[in-house]
Structures are given as C-alpha cells and as structure tokens.
Short mmCIF file of C-alpha atoms and ligand atoms in Angstrom, two decimals:
data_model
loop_
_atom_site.label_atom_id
_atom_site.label_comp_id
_atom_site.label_asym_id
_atom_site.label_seq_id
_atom_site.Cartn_x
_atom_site.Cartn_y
_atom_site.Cartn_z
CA UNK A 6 100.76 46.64 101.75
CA UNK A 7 98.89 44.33 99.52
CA UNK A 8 96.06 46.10 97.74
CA UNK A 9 92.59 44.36 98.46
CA UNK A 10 91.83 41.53 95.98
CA UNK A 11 88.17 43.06 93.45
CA UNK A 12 86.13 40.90 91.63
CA UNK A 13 83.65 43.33 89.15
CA UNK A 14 80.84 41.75 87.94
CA UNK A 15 78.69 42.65 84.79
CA UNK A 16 75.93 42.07 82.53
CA UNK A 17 76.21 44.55 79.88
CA UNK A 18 77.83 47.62 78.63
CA UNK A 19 80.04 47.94 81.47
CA UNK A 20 80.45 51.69 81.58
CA UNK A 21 81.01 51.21 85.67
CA UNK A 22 83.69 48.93 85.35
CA UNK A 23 85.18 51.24 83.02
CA UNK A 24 85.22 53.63 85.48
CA UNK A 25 86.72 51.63 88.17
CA UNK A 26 89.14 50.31 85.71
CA UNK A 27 90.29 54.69 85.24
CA UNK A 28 89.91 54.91 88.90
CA UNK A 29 92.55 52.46 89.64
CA UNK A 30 94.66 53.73 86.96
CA UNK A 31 94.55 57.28 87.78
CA UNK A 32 94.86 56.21 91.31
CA UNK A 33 91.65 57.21 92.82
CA UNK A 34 91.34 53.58 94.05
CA UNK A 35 94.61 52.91 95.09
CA UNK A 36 94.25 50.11 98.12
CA UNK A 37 92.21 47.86 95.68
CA UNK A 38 92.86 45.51 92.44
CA UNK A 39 90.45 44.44 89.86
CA UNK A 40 91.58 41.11 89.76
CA UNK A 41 88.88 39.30 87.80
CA UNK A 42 85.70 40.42 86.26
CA UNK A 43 83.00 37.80 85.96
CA UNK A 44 79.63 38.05 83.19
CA UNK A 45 76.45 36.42 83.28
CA UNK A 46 76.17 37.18 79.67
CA UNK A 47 78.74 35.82 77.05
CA UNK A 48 78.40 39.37 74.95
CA UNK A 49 78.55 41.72 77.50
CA UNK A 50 80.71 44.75 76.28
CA UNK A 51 82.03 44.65 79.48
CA UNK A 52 83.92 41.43 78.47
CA UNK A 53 86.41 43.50 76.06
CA UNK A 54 86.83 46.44 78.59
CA UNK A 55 88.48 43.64 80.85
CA UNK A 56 90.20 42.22 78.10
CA UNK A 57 91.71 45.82 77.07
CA UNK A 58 92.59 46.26 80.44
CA UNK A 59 94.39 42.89 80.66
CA UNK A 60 92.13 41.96 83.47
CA UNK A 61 91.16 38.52 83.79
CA UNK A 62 87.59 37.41 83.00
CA UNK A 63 85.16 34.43 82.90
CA UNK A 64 81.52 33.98 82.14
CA UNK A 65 79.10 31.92 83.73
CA UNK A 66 75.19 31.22 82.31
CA UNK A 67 72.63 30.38 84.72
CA UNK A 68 71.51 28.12 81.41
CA UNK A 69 73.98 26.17 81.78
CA UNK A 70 73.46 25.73 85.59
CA UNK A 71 70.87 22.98 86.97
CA UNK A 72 69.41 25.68 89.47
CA UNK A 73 70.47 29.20 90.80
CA UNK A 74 72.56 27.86 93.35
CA UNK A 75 74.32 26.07 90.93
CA UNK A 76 74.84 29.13 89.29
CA UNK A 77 75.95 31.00 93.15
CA UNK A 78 78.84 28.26 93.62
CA UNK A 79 80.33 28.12 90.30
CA UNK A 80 80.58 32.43 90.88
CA UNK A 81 82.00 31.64 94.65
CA UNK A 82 84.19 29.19 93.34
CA UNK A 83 85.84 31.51 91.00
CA UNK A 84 85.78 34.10 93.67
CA UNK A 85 87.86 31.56 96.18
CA UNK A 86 89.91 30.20 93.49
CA UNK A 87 91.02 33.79 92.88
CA UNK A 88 91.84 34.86 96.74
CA UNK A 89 88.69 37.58 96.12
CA UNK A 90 88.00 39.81 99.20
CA UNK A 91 85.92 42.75 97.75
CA UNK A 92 82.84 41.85 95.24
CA UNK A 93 81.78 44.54 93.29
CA UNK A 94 78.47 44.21 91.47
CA UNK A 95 78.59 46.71 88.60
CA UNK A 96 75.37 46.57 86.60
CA UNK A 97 75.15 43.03 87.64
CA UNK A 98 71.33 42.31 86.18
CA UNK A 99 70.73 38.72 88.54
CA UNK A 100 69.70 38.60 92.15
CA UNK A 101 71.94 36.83 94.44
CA UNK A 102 70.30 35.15 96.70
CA UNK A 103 70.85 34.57 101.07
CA UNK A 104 73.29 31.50 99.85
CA UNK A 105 75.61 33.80 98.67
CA UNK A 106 75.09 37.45 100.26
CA UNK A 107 75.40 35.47 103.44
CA UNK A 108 79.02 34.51 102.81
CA UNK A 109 80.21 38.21 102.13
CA UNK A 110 78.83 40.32 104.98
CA UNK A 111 79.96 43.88 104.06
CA UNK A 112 81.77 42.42 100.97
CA UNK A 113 79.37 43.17 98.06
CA UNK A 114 78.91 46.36 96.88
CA UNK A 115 76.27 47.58 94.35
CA UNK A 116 75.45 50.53 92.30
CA UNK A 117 72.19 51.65 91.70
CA UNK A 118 71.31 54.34 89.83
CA UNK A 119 68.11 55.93 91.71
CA UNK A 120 68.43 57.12 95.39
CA UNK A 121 67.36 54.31 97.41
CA UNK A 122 64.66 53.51 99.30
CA UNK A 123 62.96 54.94 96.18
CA UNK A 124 62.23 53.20 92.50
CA UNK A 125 64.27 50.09 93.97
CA UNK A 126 64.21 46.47 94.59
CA UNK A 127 62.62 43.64 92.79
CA UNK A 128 61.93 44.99 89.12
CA UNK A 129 64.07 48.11 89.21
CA UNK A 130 66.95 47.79 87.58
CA UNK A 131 68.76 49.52 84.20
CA UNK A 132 66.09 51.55 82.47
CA UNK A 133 63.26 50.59 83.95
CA UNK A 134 64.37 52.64 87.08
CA UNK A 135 64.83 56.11 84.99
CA UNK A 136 61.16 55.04 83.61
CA UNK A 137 59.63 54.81 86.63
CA UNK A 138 61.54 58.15 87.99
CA UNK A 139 60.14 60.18 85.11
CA UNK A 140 56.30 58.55 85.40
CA UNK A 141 56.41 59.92 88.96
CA UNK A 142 57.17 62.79 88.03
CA UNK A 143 60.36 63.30 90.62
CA UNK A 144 62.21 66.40 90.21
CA UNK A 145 65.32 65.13 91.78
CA UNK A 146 67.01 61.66 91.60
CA UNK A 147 70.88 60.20 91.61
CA UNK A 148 72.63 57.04 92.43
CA UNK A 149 73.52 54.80 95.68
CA UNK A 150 75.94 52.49 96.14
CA UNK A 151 75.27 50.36 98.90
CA UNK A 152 76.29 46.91 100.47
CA UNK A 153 74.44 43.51 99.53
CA UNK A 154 72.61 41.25 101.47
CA UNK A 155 69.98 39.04 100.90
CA UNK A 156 67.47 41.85 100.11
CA UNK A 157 67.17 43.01 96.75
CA UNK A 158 68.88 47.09 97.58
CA UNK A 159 67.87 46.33 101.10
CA UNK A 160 71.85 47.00 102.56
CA UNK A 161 73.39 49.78 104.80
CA UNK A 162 74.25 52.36 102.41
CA UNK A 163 77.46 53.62 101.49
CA UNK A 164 77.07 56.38 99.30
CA UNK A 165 74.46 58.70 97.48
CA UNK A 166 74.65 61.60 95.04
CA UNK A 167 71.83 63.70 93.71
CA UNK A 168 71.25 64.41 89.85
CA UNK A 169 68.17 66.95 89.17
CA UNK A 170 65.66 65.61 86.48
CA UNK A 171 65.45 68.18 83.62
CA UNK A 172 62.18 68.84 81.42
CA UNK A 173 61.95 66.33 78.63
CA UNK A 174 64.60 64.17 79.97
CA UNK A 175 63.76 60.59 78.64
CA UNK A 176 65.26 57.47 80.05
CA UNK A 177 68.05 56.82 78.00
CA UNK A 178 69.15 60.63 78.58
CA UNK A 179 68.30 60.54 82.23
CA UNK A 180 70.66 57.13 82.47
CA UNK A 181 73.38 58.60 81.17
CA UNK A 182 73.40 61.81 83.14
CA UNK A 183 73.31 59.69 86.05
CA UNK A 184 76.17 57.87 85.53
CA UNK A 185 77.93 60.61 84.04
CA UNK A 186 77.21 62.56 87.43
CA UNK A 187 76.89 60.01 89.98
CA UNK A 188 77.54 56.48 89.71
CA UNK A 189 80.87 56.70 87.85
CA UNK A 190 81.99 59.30 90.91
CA UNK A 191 80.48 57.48 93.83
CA UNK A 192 81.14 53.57 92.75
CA UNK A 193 85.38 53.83 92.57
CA UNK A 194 85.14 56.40 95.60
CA UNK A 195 83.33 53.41 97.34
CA UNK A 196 85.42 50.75 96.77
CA UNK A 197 88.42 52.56 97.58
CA UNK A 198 86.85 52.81 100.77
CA UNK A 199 85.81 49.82 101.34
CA UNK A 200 89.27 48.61 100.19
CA UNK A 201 90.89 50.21 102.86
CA UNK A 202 89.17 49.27 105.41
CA UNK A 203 89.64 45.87 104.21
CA UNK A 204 93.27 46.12 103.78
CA UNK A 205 93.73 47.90 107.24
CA UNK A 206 91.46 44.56 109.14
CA UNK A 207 93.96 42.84 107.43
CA UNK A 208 96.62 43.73 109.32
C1 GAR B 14 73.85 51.18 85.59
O1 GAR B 14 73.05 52.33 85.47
C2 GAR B 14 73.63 50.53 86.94
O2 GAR B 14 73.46 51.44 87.99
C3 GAR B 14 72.36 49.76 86.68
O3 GAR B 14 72.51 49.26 85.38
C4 GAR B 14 73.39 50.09 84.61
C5 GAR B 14 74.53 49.25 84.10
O4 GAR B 14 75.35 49.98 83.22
N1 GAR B 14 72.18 48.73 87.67
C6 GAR B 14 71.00 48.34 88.12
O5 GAR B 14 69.95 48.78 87.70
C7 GAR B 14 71.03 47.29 89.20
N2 GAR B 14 69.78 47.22 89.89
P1 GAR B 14 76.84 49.54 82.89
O6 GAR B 14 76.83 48.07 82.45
O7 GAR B 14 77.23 50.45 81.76
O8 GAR B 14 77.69 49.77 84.10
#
C-alpha cells in the first residue's frame, strides 16, 4: 500500500527529524515517507540532515512574506504541490495560525518537550521550557506529542513520556535528556501511528 505522504518541518538543529529520518530507515515508521522537509530558517542544521538523507527540502522566511498568511500559503502550497497528507512539526519555532491548523484537522503533529498542560503555550518553546521546569522546581517532566490546532499546544494528545529532573540539571542538560529519553522515542512512534491510520482511511 502506498506509505502516507510526511512533510517535517524545522527551525534549527533538527535532532527530531533525525530521528524520524532513523525511524523510517530502521523501519520503526514503516506506513509513512518523509517526503519533504520545509525551514523557516535558511541555516537550520536541519537543512543538511535532509540533504544527507536525500530528502527534498525548501525554505521559506516570513521576511520575505508581506504578512503571516502570506507566509501560511506559500508552506500549504508546497504541502499541496507535494501530495502531503501527514505534517509533522519538529522543533518548528513559528505559530501557525486557525488559517492553516484549520485545513489539517488531525494532520499536524507536534513535539514538545515538557508534559503538557504544564510549561506550554505561548512563550514556551526550546529552552525556555527546561528553564521554566527547573525555576519551579518540578521533580518530574518529559515530552508530548500532540495534534495541532489553532491553539498554541492546545490539541488532543497523542503521546507522553516522563523524564525525572536530576539535582543540578541545567537546561541545556535537561534538553538533551529529554530528547534522548522521550521525544526522539515518542515523535517516530507517533507518526507511525498516525500514518497508519491515515493509510488505512485511505482505503
Ligand atoms: C525540541 O526539544 C522540541 O521539542 C522543541 O524544540 C527542540 C527542537 O530541537 N520544540 C518546542 O519547544 C516547540 N514548542 P531539534 O531542532 O533538535 O529537533
């Protein structure tokens, strides 16, 4: 059957679309295809991990856009132009707004890395989230990947996983442990769902 059309996209390192670019190689995602990986930033890292991986890629700047849904279409054109059926947003650091989430009910997927309903929403993303995690003084924290709509982490959730906070954990170290132990686990094992259950309303 054909495998359900991905579109990844990034701002920065790209460490999560590394992952889902193993995933589908190792076959943990096996009913989906990265098929195109779009940046908002020209020097995202992420940019060469497509590249390596022979995926396609394109950039567009919300500069170079008159307004932000200027900068929506031009990402939903690409998305059409490329027969897209599962967005992924993978450290994707720009709020889409009702114009788009609308047209993808229960096709967006995000990762963040704090367990939602807490240190989320407008404000929380990257770094800042581990920062405000640690000021609270939370023992316990971890990752969600949930779907997108037109509130900022607001959609039905998909998956969580845990990750304890350890004494004199900073950010940075905090980040990392939560992608090493959550996010980079619970994103591909999310959109292979997802992909399935796209491929098999397909049918
Ligand atoms: C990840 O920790 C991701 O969960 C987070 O940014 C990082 C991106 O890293 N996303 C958000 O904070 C979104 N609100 P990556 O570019 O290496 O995948």
């Amino acid at each position: 059957m054909e495998k359900t059309k991905i579109a990844v996209l990034v701002s920065g390192g790209g460490t999560n679309l590394q992952a889902l670019i193993d995933a589908e190689k190792s076959g943990v995602i096996g009913s989906g295809e990265i098929a195109l990986v779009i940046a908002n930033n020209a020097n995202a890292y992420a940019l060469e991990r497509a590249k390596n991986a022979g995926i396609k890629s394109a950039v567009v700047l919300k500069k170079e856009c008159a307004d932000q849904r200027e900068f929506e279409q031009k990402i939903i054109d690409l998305i059409e132009e490329n027969g897209v059926e599962l967005i992924v947003l993978a450290g994707f650091m720009s709020i889409l707004t009702e114009y788009f989430t609308s047209k993808y009910d229960h096709r967006i997927i995000n990762v963040h890395p704090s367990l939602i309903p807490s240190f989320c929403g407008k404000g929380f993303y990257g770094l800042k989230v581990h920062e405000s995690a640690l000021a609270y003084g939370v023992k316990v924290t971890g990752a969600t990947v949930h779907f997108v709509n037109e509130i900022p982490d607001g959609g039905e959730i998909i998956m969580q996983k845990a990750v304890e906070i350890q004494e004199g954990d900073t950010p940075e170290v905090l980040q990392k442990r939560i992608m090493e132990q959550a996010e980079w686990i619970i994103l591909p094992q999310s959109v292979e769902k997802i992909s399935k259950k796209i491929q098999s309303e397909r049918r």
